[in-house]
Tab-separated table of C-alpha atoms in Angstrom:
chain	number	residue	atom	x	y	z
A	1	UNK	CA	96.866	104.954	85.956
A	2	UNK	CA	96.340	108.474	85.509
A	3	UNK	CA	92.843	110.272	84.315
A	4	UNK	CA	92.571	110.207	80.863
A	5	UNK	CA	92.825	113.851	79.776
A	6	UNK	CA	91.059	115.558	76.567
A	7	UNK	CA	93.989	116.351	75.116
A	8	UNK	CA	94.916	112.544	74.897
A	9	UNK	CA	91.570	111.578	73.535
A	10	UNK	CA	91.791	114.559	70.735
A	11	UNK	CA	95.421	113.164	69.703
A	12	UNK	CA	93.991	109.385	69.537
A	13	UNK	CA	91.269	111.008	67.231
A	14	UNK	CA	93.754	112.640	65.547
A	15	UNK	CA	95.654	109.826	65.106
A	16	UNK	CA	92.912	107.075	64.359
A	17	UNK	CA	90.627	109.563	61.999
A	18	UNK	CA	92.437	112.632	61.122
A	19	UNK	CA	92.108	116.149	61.401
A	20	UNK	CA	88.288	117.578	63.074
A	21	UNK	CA	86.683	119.693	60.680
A	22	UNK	CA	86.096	123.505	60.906
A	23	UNK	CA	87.860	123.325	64.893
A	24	UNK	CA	91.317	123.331	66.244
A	25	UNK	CA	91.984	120.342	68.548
A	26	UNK	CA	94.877	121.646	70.042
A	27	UNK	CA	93.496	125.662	71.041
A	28	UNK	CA	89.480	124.968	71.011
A	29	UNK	CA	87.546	123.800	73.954
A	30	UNK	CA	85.723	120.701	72.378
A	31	UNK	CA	84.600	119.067	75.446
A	32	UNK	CA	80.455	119.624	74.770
A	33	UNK	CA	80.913	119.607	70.734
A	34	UNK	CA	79.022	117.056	69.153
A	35	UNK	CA	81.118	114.301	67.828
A	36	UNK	CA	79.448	114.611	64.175
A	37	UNK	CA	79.714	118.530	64.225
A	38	UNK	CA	83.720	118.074	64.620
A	39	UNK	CA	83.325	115.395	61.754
A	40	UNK	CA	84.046	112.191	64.130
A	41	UNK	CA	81.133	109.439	63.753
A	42	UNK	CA	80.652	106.156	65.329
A	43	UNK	CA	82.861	104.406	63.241
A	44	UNK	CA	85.875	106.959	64.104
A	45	UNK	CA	84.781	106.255	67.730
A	46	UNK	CA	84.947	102.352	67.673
A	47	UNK	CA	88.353	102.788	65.748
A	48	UNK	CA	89.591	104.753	68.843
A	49	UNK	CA	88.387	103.236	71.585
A	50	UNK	CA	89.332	100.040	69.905
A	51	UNK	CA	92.827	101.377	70.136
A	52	UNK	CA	92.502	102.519	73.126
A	53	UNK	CA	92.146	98.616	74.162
A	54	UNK	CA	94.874	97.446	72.733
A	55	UNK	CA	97.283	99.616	74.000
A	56	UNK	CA	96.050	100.379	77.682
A	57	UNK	CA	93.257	97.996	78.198
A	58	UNK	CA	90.424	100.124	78.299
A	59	UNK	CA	87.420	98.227	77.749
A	60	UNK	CA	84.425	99.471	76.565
A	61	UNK	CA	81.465	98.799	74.857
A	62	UNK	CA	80.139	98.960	71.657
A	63	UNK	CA	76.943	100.118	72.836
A	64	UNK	CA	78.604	102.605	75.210
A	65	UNK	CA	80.967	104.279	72.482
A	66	UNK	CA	78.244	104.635	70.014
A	67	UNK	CA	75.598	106.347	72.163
A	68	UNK	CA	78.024	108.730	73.648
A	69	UNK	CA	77.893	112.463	71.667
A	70	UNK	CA	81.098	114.418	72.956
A	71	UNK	CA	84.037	114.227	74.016
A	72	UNK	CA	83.467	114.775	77.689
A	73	UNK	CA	81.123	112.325	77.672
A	74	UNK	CA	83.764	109.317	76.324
A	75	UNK	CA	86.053	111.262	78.220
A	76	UNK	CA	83.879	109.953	81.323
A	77	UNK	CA	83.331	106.595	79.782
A	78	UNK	CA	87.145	106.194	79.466
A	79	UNK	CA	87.979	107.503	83.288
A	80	UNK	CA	85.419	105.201	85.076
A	81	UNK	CA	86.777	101.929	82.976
A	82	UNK	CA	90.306	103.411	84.113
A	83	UNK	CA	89.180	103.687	88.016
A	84	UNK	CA	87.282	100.251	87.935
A	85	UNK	CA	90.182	98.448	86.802
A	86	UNK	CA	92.425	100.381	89.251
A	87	UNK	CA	90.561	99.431	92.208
């Protein structure tokens, strides 16, 4: 499977709990924003990586999700799950 890109993550956001506040998704370069300063807590986060599981298989945990602040960071989170299952 291919890397999982931030553009995917910010439309599964999108998706699972709206619009981020006070930033554009689609034109601003989120990657090191805080999670709570684009208006996404740990409940948003669980929703998407729960979807994420359902439709791809990416399994991660609870603990992970929640302790991870940005998006690069889950974005990292989501890639290594993707590699170890590839391998």
């Amino acid at each position: 499977m291919s890397e999982f890109t931030l553009t995917d993550l910010t439309d599964k956001l999108r998706e699972c709990a709206g619009e981020a506040e006070d930033y554009d998704l689609d034109n601003d370069d989120v990657s090191e924003v805080p999670f709570l300063e684009l208006g996404y807590d740990s409940l948003a986060l669980l929703q998407v990586t729960g979807v994420l599981k359902r439709e791809r298989g990416i399994e991660l945990s609870d603990d992970e999700v929640i302790g991870v602040e940005t998006p690069r960071a889950l974005l990292q989170l989501i890639n290594t799950a993707l590699s170890v299952r590839g391998a």
